[in-house]
PDB file of C-alpha atoms in Angstrom:
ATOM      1  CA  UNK I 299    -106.928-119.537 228.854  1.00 61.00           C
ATOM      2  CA  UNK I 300    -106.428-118.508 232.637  1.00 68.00           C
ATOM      3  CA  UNK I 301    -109.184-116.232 233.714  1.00 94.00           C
ATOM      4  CA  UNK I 302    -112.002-115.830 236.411  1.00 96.00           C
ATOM      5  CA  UNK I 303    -115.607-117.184 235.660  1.00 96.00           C
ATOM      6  CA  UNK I 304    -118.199-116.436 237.667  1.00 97.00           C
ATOM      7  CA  UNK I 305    -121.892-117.882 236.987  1.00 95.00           C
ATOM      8  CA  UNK I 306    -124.663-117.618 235.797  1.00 94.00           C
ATOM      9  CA  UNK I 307    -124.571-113.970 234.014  1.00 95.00           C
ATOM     10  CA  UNK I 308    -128.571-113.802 234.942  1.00 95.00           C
ATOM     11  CA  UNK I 309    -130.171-114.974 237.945  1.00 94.00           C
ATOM     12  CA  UNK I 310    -133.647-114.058 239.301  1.00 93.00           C
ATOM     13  CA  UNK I 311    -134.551-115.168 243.078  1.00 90.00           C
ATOM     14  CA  UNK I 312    -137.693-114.754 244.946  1.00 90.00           C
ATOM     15  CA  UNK I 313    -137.884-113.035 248.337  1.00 88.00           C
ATOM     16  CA  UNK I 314    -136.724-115.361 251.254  1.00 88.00           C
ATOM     17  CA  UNK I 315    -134.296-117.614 249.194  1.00 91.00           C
ATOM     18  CA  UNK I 316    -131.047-118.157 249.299  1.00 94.00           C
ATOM     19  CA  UNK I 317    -128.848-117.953 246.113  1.00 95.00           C
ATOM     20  CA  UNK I 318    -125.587-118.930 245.565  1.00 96.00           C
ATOM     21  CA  UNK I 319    -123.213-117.211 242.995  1.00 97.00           C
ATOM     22  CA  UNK I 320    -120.269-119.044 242.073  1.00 97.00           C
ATOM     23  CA  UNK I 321    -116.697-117.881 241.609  1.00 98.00           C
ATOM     24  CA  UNK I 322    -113.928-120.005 239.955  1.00 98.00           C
ATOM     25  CA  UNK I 323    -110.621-118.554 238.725  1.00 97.00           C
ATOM     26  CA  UNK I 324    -107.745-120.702 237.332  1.00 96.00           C
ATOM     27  CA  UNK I 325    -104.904-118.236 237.647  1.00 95.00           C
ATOM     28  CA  UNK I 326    -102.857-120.006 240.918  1.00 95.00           C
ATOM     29  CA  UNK I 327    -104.050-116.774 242.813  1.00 94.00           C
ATOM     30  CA  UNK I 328    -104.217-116.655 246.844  1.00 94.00           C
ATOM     31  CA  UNK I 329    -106.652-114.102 247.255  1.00 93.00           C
ATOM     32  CA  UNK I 330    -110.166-113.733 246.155  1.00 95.00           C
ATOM     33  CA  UNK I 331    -112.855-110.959 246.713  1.00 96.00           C
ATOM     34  CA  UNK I 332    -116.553-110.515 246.213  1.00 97.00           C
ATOM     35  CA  UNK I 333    -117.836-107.189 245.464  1.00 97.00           C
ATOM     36  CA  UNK I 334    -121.548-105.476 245.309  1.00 97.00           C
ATOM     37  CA  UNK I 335    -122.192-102.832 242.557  1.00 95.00           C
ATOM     38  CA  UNK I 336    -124.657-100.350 242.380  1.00 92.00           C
ATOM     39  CA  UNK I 337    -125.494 -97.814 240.454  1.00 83.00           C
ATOM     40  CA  UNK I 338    -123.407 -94.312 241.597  1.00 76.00           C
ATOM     41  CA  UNK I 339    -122.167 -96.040 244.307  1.00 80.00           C
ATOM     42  CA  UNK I 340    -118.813 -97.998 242.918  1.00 87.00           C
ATOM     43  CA  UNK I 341    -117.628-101.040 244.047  1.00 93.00           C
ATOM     44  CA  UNK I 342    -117.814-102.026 247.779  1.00 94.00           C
ATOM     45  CA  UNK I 343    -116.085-104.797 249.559  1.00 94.00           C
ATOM     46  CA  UNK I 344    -118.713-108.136 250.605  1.00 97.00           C
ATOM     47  CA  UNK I 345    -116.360-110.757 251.566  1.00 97.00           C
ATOM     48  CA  UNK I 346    -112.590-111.398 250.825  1.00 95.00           C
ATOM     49  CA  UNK I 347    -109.951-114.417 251.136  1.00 95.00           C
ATOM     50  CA  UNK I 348    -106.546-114.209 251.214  1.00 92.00           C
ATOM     51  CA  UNK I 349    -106.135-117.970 251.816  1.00 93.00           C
ATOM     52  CA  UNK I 350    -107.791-121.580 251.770  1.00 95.00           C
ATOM     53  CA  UNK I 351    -109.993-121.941 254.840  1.00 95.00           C
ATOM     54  CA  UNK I 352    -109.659-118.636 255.763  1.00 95.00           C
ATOM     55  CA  UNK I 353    -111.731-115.293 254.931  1.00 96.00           C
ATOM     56  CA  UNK I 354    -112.792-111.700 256.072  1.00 95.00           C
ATOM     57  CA  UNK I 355    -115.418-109.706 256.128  1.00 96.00           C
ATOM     58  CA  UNK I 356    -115.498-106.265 253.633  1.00 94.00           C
ATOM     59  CA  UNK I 357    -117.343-103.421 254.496  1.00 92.00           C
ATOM     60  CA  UNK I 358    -121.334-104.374 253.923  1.00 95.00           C
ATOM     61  CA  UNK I 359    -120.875-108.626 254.500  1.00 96.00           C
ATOM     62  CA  UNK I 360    -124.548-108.661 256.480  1.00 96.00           C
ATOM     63  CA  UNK I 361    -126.679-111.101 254.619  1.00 96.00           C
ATOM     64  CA  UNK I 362    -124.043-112.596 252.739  1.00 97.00           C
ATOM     65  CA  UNK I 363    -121.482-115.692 253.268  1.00 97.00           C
ATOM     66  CA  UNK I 364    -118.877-117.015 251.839  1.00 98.00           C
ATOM     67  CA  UNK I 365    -116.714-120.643 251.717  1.00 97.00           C
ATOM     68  CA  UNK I 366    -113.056-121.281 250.713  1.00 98.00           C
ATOM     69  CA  UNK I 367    -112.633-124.718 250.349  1.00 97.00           C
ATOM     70  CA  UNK I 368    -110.464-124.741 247.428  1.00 97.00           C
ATOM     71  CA  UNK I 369    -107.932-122.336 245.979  1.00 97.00           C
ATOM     72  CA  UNK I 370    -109.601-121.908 242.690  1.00 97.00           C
ATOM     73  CA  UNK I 371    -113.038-121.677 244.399  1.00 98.00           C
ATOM     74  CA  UNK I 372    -114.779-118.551 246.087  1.00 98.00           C
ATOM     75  CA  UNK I 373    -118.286-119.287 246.588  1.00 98.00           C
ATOM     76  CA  UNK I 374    -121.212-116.553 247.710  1.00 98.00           C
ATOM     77  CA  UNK I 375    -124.350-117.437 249.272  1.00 97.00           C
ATOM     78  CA  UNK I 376    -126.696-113.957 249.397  1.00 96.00           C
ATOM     79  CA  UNK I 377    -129.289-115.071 252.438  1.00 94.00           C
ATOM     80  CA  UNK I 378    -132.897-113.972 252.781  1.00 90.00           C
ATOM     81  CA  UNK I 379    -131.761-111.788 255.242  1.00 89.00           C
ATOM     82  CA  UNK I 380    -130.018-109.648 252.721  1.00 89.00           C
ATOM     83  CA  UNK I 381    -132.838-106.926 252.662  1.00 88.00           C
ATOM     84  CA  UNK I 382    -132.213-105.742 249.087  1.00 91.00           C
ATOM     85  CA  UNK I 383    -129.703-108.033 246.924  1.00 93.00           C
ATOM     86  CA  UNK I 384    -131.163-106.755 243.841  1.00 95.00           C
ATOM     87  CA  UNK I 385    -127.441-105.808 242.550  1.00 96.00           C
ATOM     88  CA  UNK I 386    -124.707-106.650 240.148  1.00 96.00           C
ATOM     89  CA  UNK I 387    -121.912-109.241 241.578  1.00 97.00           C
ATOM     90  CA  UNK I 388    -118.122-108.652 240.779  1.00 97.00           C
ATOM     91  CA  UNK I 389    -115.424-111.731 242.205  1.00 97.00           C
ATOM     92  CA  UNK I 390    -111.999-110.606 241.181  1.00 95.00           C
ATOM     93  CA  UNK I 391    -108.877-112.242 242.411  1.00 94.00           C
ATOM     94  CA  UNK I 392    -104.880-111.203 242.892  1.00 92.00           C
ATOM     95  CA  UNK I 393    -101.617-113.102 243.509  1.00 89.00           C
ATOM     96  CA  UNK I 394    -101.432-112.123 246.904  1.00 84.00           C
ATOM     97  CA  UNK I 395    -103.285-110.040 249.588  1.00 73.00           C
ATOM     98  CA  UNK I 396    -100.744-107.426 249.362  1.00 75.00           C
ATOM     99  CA  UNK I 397    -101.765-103.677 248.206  1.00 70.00           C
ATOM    100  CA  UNK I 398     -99.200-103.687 244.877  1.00 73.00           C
ATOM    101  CA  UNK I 399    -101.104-106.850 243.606  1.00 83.00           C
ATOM    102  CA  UNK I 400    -103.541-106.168 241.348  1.00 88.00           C
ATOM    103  CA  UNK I 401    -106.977-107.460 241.196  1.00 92.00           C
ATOM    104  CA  UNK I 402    -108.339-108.761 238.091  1.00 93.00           C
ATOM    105  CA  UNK I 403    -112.228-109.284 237.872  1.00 95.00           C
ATOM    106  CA  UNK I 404    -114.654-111.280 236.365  1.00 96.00           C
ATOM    107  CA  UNK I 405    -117.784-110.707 233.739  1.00 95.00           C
ATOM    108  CA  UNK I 406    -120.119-110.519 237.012  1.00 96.00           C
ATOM    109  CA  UNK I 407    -123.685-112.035 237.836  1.00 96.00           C
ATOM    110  CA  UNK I 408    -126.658-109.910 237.980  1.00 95.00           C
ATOM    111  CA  UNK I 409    -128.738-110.475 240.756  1.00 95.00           C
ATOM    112  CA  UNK I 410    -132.715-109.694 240.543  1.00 95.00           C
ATOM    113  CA  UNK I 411    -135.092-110.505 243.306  1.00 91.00           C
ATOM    114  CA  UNK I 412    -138.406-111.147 242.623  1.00 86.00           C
TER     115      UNK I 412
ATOM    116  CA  UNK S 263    -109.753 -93.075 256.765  1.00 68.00           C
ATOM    117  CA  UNK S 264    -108.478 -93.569 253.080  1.00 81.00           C
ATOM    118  CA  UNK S 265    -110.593 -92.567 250.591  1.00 89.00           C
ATOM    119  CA  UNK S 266    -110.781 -92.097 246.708  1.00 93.00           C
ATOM    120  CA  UNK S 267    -112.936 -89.599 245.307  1.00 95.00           C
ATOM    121  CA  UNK S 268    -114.121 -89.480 241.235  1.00 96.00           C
ATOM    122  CA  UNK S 269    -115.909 -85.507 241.602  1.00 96.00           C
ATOM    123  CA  UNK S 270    -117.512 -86.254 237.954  1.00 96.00           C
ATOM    124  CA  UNK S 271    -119.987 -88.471 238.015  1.00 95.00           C
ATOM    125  CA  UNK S 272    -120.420 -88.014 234.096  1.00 96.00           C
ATOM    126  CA  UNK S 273    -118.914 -86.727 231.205  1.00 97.00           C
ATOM    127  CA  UNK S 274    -119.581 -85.938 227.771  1.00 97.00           C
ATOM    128  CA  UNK S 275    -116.314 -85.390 225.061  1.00 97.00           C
ATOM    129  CA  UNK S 276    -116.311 -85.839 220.905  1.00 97.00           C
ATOM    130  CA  UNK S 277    -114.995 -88.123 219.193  1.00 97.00           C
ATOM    131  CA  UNK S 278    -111.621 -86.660 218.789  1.00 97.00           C
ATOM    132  CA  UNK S 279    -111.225 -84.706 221.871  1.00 98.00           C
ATOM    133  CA  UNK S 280    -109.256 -84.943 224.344  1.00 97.00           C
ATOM    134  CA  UNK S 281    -110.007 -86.434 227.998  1.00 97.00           C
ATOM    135  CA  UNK S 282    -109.255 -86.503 231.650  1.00 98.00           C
ATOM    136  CA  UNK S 283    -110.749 -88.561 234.107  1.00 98.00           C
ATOM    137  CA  UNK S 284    -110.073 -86.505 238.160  1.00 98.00           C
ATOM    138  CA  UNK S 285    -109.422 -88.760 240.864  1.00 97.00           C
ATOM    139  CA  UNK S 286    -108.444 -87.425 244.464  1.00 96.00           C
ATOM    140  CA  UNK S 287    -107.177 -90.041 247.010  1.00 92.00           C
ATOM    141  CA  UNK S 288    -106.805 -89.687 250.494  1.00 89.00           C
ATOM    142  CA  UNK S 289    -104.007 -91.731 252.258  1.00 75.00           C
ATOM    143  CA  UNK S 290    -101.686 -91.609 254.913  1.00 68.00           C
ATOM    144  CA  UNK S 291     -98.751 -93.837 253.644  1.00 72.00           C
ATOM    145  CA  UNK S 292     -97.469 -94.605 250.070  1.00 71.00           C
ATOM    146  CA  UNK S 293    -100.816 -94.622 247.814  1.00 79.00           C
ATOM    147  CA  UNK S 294    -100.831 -97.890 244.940  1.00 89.00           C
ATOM    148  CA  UNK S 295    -103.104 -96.220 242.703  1.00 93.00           C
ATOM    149  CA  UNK S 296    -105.190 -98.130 239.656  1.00 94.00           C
ATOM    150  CA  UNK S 297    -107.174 -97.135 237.118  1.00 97.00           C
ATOM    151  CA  UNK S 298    -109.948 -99.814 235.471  1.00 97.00           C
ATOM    152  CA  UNK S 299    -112.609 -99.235 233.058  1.00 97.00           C
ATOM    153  CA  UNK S 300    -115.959-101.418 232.754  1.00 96.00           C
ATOM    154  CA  UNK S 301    -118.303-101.643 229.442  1.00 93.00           C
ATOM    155  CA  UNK S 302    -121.997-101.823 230.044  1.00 89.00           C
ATOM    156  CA  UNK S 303    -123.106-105.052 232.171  1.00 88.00           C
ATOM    157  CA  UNK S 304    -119.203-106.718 232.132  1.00 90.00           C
ATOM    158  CA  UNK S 305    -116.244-107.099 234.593  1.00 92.00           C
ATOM    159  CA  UNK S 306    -113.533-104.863 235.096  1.00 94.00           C
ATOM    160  CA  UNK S 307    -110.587-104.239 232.816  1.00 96.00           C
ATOM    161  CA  UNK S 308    -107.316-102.948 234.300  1.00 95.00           C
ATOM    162  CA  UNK S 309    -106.148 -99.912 232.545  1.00 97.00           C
ATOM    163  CA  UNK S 310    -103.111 -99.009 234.267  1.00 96.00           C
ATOM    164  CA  UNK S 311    -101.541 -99.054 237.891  1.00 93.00           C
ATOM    165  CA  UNK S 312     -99.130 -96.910 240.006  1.00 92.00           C
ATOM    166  CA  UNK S 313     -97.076 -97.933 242.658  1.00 86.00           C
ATOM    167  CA  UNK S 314     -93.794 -96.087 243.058  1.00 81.00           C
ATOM    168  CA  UNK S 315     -91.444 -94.572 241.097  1.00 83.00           C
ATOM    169  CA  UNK S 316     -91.757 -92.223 237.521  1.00 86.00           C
ATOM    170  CA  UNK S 317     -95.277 -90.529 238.305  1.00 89.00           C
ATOM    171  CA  UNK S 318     -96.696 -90.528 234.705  1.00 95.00           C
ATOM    172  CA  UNK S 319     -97.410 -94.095 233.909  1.00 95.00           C
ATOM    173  CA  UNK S 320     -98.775 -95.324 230.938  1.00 96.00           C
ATOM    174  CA  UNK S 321    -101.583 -97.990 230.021  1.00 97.00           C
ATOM    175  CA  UNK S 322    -103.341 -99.785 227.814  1.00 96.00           C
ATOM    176  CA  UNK S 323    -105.743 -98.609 224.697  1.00 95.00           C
ATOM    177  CA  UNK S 324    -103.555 -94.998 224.669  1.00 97.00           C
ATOM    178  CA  UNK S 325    -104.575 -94.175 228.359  1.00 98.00           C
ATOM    179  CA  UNK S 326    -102.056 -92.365 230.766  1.00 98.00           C
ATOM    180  CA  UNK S 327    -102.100 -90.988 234.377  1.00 98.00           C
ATOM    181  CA  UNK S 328    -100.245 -88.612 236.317  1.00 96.00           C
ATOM    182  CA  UNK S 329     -99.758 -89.008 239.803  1.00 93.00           C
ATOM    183  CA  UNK S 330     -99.247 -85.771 241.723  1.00 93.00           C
ATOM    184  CA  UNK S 331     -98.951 -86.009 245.733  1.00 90.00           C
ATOM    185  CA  UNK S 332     -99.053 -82.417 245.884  1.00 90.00           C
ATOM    186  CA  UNK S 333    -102.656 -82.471 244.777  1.00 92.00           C
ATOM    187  CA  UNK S 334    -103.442 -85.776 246.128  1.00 92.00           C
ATOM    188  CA  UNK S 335    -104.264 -86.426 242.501  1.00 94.00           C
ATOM    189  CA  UNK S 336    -104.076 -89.553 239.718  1.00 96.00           C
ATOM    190  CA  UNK S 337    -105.702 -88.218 236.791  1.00 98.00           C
ATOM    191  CA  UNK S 338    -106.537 -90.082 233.582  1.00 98.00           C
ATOM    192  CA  UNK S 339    -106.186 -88.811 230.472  1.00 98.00           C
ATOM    193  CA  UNK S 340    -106.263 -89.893 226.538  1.00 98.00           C
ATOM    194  CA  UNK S 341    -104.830 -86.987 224.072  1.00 97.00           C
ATOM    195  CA  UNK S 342    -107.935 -88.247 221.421  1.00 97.00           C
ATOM    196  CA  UNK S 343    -111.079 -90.352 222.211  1.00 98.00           C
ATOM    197  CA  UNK S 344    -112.569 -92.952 220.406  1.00 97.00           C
ATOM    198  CA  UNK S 345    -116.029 -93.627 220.038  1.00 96.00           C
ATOM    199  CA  UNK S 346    -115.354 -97.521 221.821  1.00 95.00           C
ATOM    200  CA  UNK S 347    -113.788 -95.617 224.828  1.00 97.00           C
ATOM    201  CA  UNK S 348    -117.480 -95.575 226.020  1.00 97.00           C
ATOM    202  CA  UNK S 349    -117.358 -96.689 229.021  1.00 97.00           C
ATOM    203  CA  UNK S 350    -117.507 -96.579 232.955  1.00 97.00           C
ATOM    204  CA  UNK S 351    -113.711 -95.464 234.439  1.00 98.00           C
ATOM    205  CA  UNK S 352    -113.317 -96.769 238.280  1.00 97.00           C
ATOM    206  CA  UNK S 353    -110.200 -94.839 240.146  1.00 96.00           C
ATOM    207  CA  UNK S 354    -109.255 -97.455 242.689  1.00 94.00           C
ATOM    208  CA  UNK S 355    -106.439 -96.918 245.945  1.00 90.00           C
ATOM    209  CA  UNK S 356    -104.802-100.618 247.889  1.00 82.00           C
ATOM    210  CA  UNK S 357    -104.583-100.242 251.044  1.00 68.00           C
ATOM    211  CA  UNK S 358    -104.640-103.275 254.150  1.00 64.00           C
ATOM    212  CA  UNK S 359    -104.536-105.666 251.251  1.00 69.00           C
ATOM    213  CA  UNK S 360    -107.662-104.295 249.722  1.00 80.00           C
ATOM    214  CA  UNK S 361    -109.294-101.573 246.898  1.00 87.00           C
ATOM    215  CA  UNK S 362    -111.018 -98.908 247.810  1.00 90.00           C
ATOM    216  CA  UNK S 363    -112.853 -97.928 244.299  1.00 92.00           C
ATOM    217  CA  UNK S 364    -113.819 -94.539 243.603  1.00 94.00           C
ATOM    218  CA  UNK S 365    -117.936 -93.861 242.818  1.00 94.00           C
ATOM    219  CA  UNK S 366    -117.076 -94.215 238.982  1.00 95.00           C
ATOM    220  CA  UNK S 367    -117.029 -91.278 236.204  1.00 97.00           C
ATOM    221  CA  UNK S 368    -119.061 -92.386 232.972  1.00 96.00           C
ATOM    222  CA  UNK S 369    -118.223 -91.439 229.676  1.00 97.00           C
ATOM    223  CA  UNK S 370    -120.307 -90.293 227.299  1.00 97.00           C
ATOM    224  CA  UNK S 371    -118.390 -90.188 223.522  1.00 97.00           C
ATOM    225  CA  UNK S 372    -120.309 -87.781 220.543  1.00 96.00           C
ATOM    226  CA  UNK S 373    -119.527 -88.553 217.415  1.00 91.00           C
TER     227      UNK S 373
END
């Protein structure tokens, strides 16, 4: 089944750690995002890629990086200088980078700091 | 700057009822207009998606929007809910090869 996976569902991280979430999808797409949800406050934009070896920042990317080594792979690495990362996670990825393609998403990971 | 706007942050409709979701967008060029819904702690599904052409477009699980530049509007609407419709419902807008999501409306279903 093609799809986006994105793990673990549940992961708990004391203060000054670094924790990365991992994104894999297995649909042949070019571009893959990371978003941050809160509650009332939607989805907003942390990091996106639109090719290998090559990626942007979104709107709120301080205290978070990313990696694109591989076209299935979309990595996120939430620093200890993210000052509250207590959130839930979203990757989604499209075909292309283009505004018609549509973004599909995956379960999410739920952050918690400790 | 573009922007998409959800004014309800929650509503409540009966089993039965009908519904409609308001979204407002604000864009300069063309709008490409979705519509996703997300059950409690999962990813989001895609409901349905506007990007040119016949302006009522219809989705998945009975949904349909209307897409009215006069009023800067894509509304959602269902003619009767079901009780598994509870959900959150994101409006989202592409533009520069990104989605600008809308705060989120949540819906409430009474039996």
């Amino acid at each position: 089944d093609g799809g986006i996976t994105q793990s673990p569902k549940y992961l708990f991280r004391k203060e000054g750690q670094n924790v990365t979430l991992s994104c894999e999808q297995n649909l042949n797409h070019d571009a893959m995002y990371w978003y941050r949800q809160d509650p009332g406050q939607g989805l907003r934009l942390i990091y996106y890629s639109q090719i290998v070896n090559d990626f942007q920042k979104g709107d709120i990317a301080e205290g978070y990086s990313v990696s694109r080594e591989k076209k299935e792979s979309f990595p996120l690495t939430v620093t200890s200088a993210q000052k509250n990362p207590t959130a839930f996670y979203l990757c989604a990825s499209s075909r292309g980078g283009e505004n018609t393609d549509t973004q599909y998403f995956g379960p999410g990971t739920r952050l918690t700091v400790l | 700057a573009q922007s998409v706007t959800q004014p309800d942050i929650h509503i409540t409709v009966s089993e039965g009822a009908s519904l409609e979701l308001r979204c407002n967008y604000s864009y300069g060029a063309t709008p490409y207009l979705f519509w996703y819904v997300q059950s409690p702690g999962q990813g989001l599904q895609l409901l349905l998606k506007y990007f040119s052409g016949d302006t009522l477009v219809q989705g998945i699980k009975g949904f349909e929007a209307e897409f009215k530049r006069s009023q800067s509007s894509f509304n959602l609407r269902k003619p009767s809910v079901h009780w598994s419709d509870a959900a959150e419902y994101f409006c989202a807008g592409g533009g520069g090869g990104k989605l600008i999501f809308g705060q989120g409306t949540e819906l409430s279903v009474k039996p």
